[in-house]
mmCIF file of C-alpha atoms in Angstrom:
data_model
loop_
_atom_site.group_PDB
_atom_site.id
_atom_site.type_symbol
_atom_site.label_atom_id
_atom_site.label_comp_id
_atom_site.label_asym_id
_atom_site.label_seq_id
_atom_site.Cartn_x
_atom_site.Cartn_y
_atom_site.Cartn_z
ATOM 1 C CA GLN A 14 2.254 -7.386 9.880
ATOM 2 C CA VAL A 15 3.073 -4.999 7.070
ATOM 3 C CA GLN A 16 6.271 -5.888 5.312
ATOM 4 C CA LEU A 17 8.078 -4.424 2.328
ATOM 5 C CA VAL A 18 11.180 -6.192 1.058
ATOM 6 C CA GLU A 19 13.362 -4.705 -1.633
ATOM 7 C CA SER A 20 15.775 -6.642 -3.798
ATOM 8 C CA GLY A 21 17.818 -6.298 -6.948
ATOM 9 C CA GLY A 22 20.596 -4.037 -5.752
ATOM 10 C CA GLY A 23 24.256 -4.692 -6.309
ATOM 11 C CA VAL A 24 27.331 -3.385 -8.048
ATOM 12 C CA VAL A 25 26.744 -2.334 -11.646
ATOM 13 C CA GLN A 26 28.897 -0.595 -14.212
ATOM 14 C CA PRO A 27 28.095 2.911 -15.418
ATOM 15 C CA GLY A 28 25.792 2.929 -18.416
ATOM 16 C CA ARG A 29 24.151 -0.388 -17.555
ATOM 17 C CA SER A 30 20.573 -0.959 -16.388
ATOM 18 C CA LEU A 31 19.126 -2.413 -13.234
ATOM 19 C CA SER A 32 15.697 -3.493 -12.073
ATOM 20 C CA LEU A 33 14.722 -3.220 -8.440
ATOM 21 C CA SER A 34 11.803 -5.076 -6.898
ATOM 22 C CA CYS A 35 9.740 -4.632 -3.758
ATOM 23 C CA VAL A 36 7.436 -7.364 -2.487
ATOM 24 C CA ALA A 37 4.642 -6.315 -0.142
ATOM 25 C CA SER A 38 2.748 -8.340 2.432
ATOM 26 C CA GLY A 39 0.431 -7.768 5.362
ATOM 27 C CA PHE A 40 -1.829 -5.208 3.700
ATOM 28 C CA ASN A 41 -4.007 -4.785 0.596
ATOM 29 C CA PHE A 42 -1.234 -3.726 -1.765
ATOM 30 C CA ARG A 43 -3.642 -3.017 -4.626
ATOM 31 C CA ASP A 44 -5.343 -0.276 -2.583
ATOM 32 C CA TYR A 45 -2.249 1.881 -2.041
ATOM 33 C CA GLY A 46 -0.093 4.197 -4.039
ATOM 34 C CA MET A 47 3.584 3.445 -3.615
ATOM 35 C CA PHE A 48 6.815 5.355 -3.994
ATOM 36 C CA TRP A 49 10.555 4.883 -4.254
ATOM 37 C CA VAL A 50 12.967 6.990 -2.255
ATOM 38 C CA ARG A 51 16.751 6.863 -2.351
ATOM 39 C CA GLN A 52 19.558 7.954 -0.078
ATOM 40 C CA ALA A 53 23.007 8.521 -1.518
ATOM 41 C CA PRO A 54 25.999 8.077 0.806
ATOM 42 C CA GLY A 55 26.167 10.967 3.253
ATOM 43 C CA LYS A 56 23.057 12.584 1.789
ATOM 44 C CA GLY A 57 19.410 12.923 2.739
ATOM 45 C CA LEU A 58 16.304 11.155 1.527
ATOM 46 C CA GLU A 59 15.330 11.922 -2.057
ATOM 47 C CA TRP A 60 11.912 11.051 -3.434
ATOM 48 C CA VAL A 61 12.340 9.286 -6.785
ATOM 49 C CA ALA A 62 9.021 8.065 -8.172
ATOM 50 C CA LEU A 63 5.371 7.549 -7.338
ATOM 51 C CA ILE A 64 2.810 5.165 -8.787
ATOM 52 C CA SER A 65 -0.910 5.177 -8.126
ATOM 53 C CA TYR A 66 -2.721 2.190 -6.623
ATOM 54 C CA ASP A 67 -3.719 0.857 -10.024
ATOM 55 C CA GLY A 68 -0.591 1.866 -11.928
ATOM 56 C CA SER A 69 -2.433 4.332 -14.119
ATOM 57 C CA GLN A 70 -0.519 7.363 -12.866
ATOM 58 C CA ARG A 71 3.238 7.622 -12.522
ATOM 59 C CA TYR A 72 5.306 10.593 -11.449
ATOM 60 C CA TYR A 73 9.024 11.181 -11.175
ATOM 61 C CA VAL A 74 11.424 13.715 -9.724
ATOM 62 C CA ASP A 75 12.319 16.048 -12.586
ATOM 63 C CA SER A 76 16.031 15.245 -12.548
ATOM 64 C CA LEU A 77 15.454 11.524 -13.127
ATOM 65 C CA ARG A 78 12.519 11.520 -15.509
ATOM 66 C CA GLY A 79 13.387 9.527 -18.622
ATOM 67 C CA ARG A 80 15.909 7.158 -17.039
ATOM 68 C CA PHE A 81 13.712 5.731 -14.280
ATOM 69 C CA THR A 82 10.484 3.782 -14.766
ATOM 70 C CA VAL A 83 8.207 2.727 -11.938
ATOM 71 C CA SER A 84 5.692 -0.088 -12.384
ATOM 72 C CA ARG A 85 3.691 -2.546 -10.339
ATOM 73 C CA ASP A 86 1.994 -5.936 -10.572
ATOM 74 C CA ASN A 87 -0.872 -6.071 -8.130
ATOM 75 C CA SER A 88 -1.377 -9.789 -8.799
ATOM 76 C CA LYS A 89 2.105 -10.350 -7.354
ATOM 77 C CA ASN A 90 1.982 -7.646 -4.656
ATOM 78 C CA SER A 91 5.086 -6.239 -6.271
ATOM 79 C CA LEU A 92 6.527 -2.838 -7.090
ATOM 80 C CA TYR A 93 9.388 -2.271 -9.523
ATOM 81 C CA LEU A 94 11.892 0.398 -10.472
ATOM 82 C CA GLN A 95 13.757 0.121 -13.744
ATOM 83 C CA VAL A 96 16.852 2.288 -13.859
ATOM 84 C CA ASN A 97 18.608 2.828 -17.184
ATOM 85 C CA THR A 98 21.943 4.366 -18.109
ATOM 86 C CA LEU A 99 23.176 4.196 -14.542
ATOM 87 C CA ARG A 100 25.603 6.870 -13.381
ATOM 88 C CA PRO A 101 27.934 6.919 -10.378
ATOM 89 C CA ASP A 102 25.678 9.467 -8.679
ATOM 90 C CA ASP A 103 22.853 6.914 -8.746
ATOM 91 C CA THR A 104 24.752 5.069 -6.021
ATOM 92 C CA ALA A 105 22.332 4.932 -3.111
ATOM 93 C CA VAL A 106 20.138 2.826 -0.909
ATOM 94 C CA TYR A 107 16.771 2.546 -2.634
ATOM 95 C CA TYR A 108 13.686 2.230 -0.436
ATOM 96 C CA CYS A 109 10.149 1.365 -1.375
ATOM 97 C CA ALA A 110 7.329 2.674 0.784
ATOM 98 C CA ILE A 111 3.590 3.143 0.904
ATOM 99 C CA ASP A 112 2.815 6.611 -0.494
ATOM 100 C CA GLY A 113 3.020 8.941 2.469
ATOM 101 C CA GLY A 114 5.591 6.803 4.235
ATOM 102 C CA GLU A 115 3.441 4.890 6.696
ATOM 103 C CA ARG A 116 5.598 1.817 6.054
ATOM 104 C CA TRP A 117 9.010 1.394 4.446
ATOM 105 C CA GLY A 118 11.261 -1.422 3.416
ATOM 106 C CA ARG A 119 14.799 -1.686 4.691
ATOM 107 C CA GLY A 120 16.231 -0.743 1.335
ATOM 108 C CA THR A 121 18.526 -2.254 -1.268
ATOM 109 C CA LEU A 122 21.966 -0.832 -2.033
ATOM 110 C CA VAL A 123 22.924 0.067 -5.582
ATOM 111 C CA VAL A 124 26.569 0.852 -6.287
ATOM 112 C CA VAL A 125 27.445 2.192 -9.708
ATOM 113 C CA SER A 126 31.133 1.713 -10.315
ATOM 114 C CA SER A 127 33.488 0.435 -12.956
ATOM 115 C CA SER B 26 9.167 25.865 -6.081
ATOM 116 C CA TYR B 27 8.682 22.982 -3.711
ATOM 117 C CA ASP B 28 11.521 23.174 -1.233
ATOM 118 C CA LEU B 29 11.557 22.314 2.451
ATOM 119 C CA THR B 30 14.285 23.880 4.568
ATOM 120 C CA GLN B 31 15.528 22.360 7.816
ATOM 121 C CA PRO B 32 18.532 23.150 10.021
ATOM 122 C CA SER B 33 21.330 20.700 9.378
ATOM 123 C CA SER B 34 21.854 19.885 13.044
ATOM 124 C CA VAL B 35 20.396 20.318 16.508
ATOM 125 C CA SER B 36 22.049 19.350 19.798
ATOM 126 C CA VAL B 37 20.479 18.927 23.208
ATOM 127 C CA SER B 38 21.358 17.313 26.523
ATOM 128 C CA PRO B 39 19.378 14.267 27.658
ATOM 129 C CA GLY B 40 16.072 15.312 29.169
ATOM 130 C CA GLN B 41 15.989 18.651 27.379
ATOM 131 C CA THR B 42 13.499 19.655 24.695
ATOM 132 C CA ALA B 43 14.607 19.588 21.075
ATOM 133 C CA LYS B 44 12.816 21.593 18.397
ATOM 134 C CA ILE B 45 13.373 21.020 14.696
ATOM 135 C CA THR B 46 11.825 23.413 12.222
ATOM 136 C CA CYS B 47 10.894 22.942 8.586
ATOM 137 C CA SER B 48 9.920 25.801 6.295
ATOM 138 C CA GLY B 49 8.386 25.860 2.869
ATOM 139 C CA ASP B 50 5.921 28.169 1.156
ATOM 140 C CA PHE B 51 3.618 25.339 0.125
ATOM 141 C CA LEU B 52 3.226 24.205 3.743
ATOM 142 C CA THR B 53 0.527 26.859 4.033
ATOM 143 C CA ARG B 54 -1.679 24.586 1.920
ATOM 144 C CA LYS B 55 -0.264 21.081 2.468
ATOM 145 C CA TYR B 56 0.043 18.972 5.591
ATOM 146 C CA ALA B 57 3.521 17.912 6.619
ATOM 147 C CA ARG B 58 4.892 14.684 8.025
ATOM 148 C CA TRP B 59 7.970 13.928 10.045
ATOM 149 C CA PHE B 60 10.205 10.872 9.814
ATOM 150 C CA GLN B 61 12.950 9.549 12.044
ATOM 151 C CA HIS B 62 15.783 7.743 10.287
ATOM 152 C CA LYS B 63 18.514 5.818 12.049
ATOM 153 C CA PRO B 64 21.513 4.292 10.198
ATOM 154 C CA GLY B 65 20.782 0.921 8.674
ATOM 155 C CA GLN B 66 17.088 1.091 9.474
ATOM 156 C CA ALA B 67 13.926 1.972 7.622
ATOM 157 C CA PRO B 68 12.579 5.482 8.221
ATOM 158 C CA VAL B 69 9.780 5.684 10.778
ATOM 159 C CA LEU B 70 6.751 7.957 10.503
ATOM 160 C CA LEU B 71 6.502 10.107 13.627
ATOM 161 C CA ILE B 72 3.931 12.760 12.768
ATOM 162 C CA LEU B 73 1.288 13.117 10.061
ATOM 163 C CA ARG B 74 -1.079 15.947 9.174
ATOM 164 C CA ASP B 75 1.255 18.398 10.952
ATOM 165 C CA THR B 76 0.305 17.309 14.468
ATOM 166 C CA GLU B 77 -1.030 13.737 14.560
ATOM 167 C CA ARG B 78 0.987 10.961 16.112
ATOM 168 C CA PRO B 79 0.505 7.419 14.753
ATOM 169 C CA SER B 80 -0.149 4.681 17.255
ATOM 170 C CA GLY B 81 3.010 3.373 18.852
ATOM 171 C CA ILE B 82 4.927 6.645 18.653
ATOM 172 C CA PRO B 83 5.945 7.923 22.115
ATOM 173 C CA ASP B 84 4.092 11.020 23.231
ATOM 174 C CA ARG B 85 7.356 12.917 23.733
ATOM 175 C CA PHE B 86 7.196 13.477 19.967
ATOM 176 C CA SER B 87 4.797 16.213 18.899
ATOM 177 C CA GLY B 88 4.221 18.402 15.894
ATOM 178 C CA SER B 89 2.951 21.915 15.386
ATOM 179 C CA ALA B 90 2.392 24.268 12.490
ATOM 180 C CA SER B 91 2.311 28.012 12.002
ATOM 181 C CA GLY B 92 2.080 29.560 8.577
ATOM 182 C CA ALA B 93 4.781 28.188 6.321
ATOM 183 C CA THR B 94 6.696 26.494 9.136
ATOM 184 C CA VAL B 95 6.148 23.203 10.892
ATOM 185 C CA THR B 96 8.007 22.132 14.002
ATOM 186 C CA LEU B 97 8.857 18.770 15.495
ATOM 187 C CA THR B 98 9.269 18.897 19.261
ATOM 188 C CA ILE B 99 10.920 16.124 21.244
ATOM 189 C CA SER B 100 10.182 16.693 24.904
ATOM 190 C CA GLY B 101 12.658 15.081 27.248
ATOM 191 C CA ALA B 102 14.970 13.883 24.500
ATOM 192 C CA GLN B 103 16.666 10.559 25.114
ATOM 193 C CA VAL B 104 19.961 9.235 23.821
ATOM 194 C CA GLU B 105 18.008 6.727 21.715
ATOM 195 C CA ASP B 106 16.411 9.663 19.877
ATOM 196 C CA GLU B 107 19.706 10.432 18.133
ATOM 197 C CA ALA B 108 18.836 10.166 14.457
ATOM 198 C CA VAL B 109 18.238 12.200 11.334
ATOM 199 C CA TYR B 110 14.784 13.765 11.183
ATOM 200 C CA TYR B 111 13.097 14.649 7.912
ATOM 201 C CA CYS B 112 10.035 16.707 7.202
ATOM 202 C CA TYR B 113 7.994 15.721 4.160
ATOM 203 C CA ALA B 114 5.017 16.996 2.246
ATOM 204 C CA PRO B 115 3.164 16.091 -0.930
ATOM 205 C CA ALA B 116 3.378 18.704 -3.653
ATOM 206 C CA ASP B 117 0.877 18.127 -6.440
ATOM 207 C CA ASN B 118 2.329 15.134 -8.322
ATOM 208 C CA ASN B 119 5.614 15.220 -6.438
ATOM 209 C CA ARG B 120 6.734 14.299 -2.959
ATOM 210 C CA VAL B 121 9.253 16.496 -1.168
ATOM 211 C CA PHE B 122 11.621 15.768 1.693
ATOM 212 C CA GLY B 123 13.475 18.369 3.661
ATOM 213 C CA GLY B 124 17.245 18.087 3.756
ATOM 214 C CA GLY B 125 17.227 16.374 7.133
ATOM 215 C CA THR B 126 18.301 17.457 10.619
ATOM 216 C CA THR B 127 20.799 15.448 12.629
ATOM 217 C CA LEU B 128 19.780 15.373 16.264
ATOM 218 C CA THR B 129 22.576 14.835 18.765
ATOM 219 C CA VAL B 130 21.660 14.044 22.368
ATOM 220 C CA LEU B 131 24.662 14.259 24.682
#
């Protein structure tokens, strides 16, 4: 069955960088656009970034453009999110999902704290 | 702008019908989706293309659309339907979620 498994979260100090990964299985990963969504504590879902099926197109929420970079490796069925210059308000559960939200991972928690 | 507005909360008694609305100007030209999100779980797609229900979703969940507003209807709400519900729509090169509606069934 379709599975998306995120990893890479943890506790990180403000100003540092972090790379999140999402491994896909159970479907033809290379045929689908993918996105990252986050949920800060007590807040709603926030779309973060989108990447096309072949990685040629990447889009970001305006407020995060420049610090976040989405990428993928179709040979490894993997999606990535590089987050630079982390801030406390980046604390959230980060989910990967097929574009459109047909399937989601269970998320990985990022806590930005000194 | 690409904003989707939902009520923050809706309450119903078990067996009653719950309606959750979502408004946004660009919904007149984009299809909306609805997601159910329970704590500690992955969001679940309930409705796509305003009114279509994916396989496996109970038929008590339905969607409708009128102008710039879409509505999620839960007919005969059950205690297990307590969750946060989000509308969602693509907006050119962005993706937009509504603020979420907490459904209480008690």
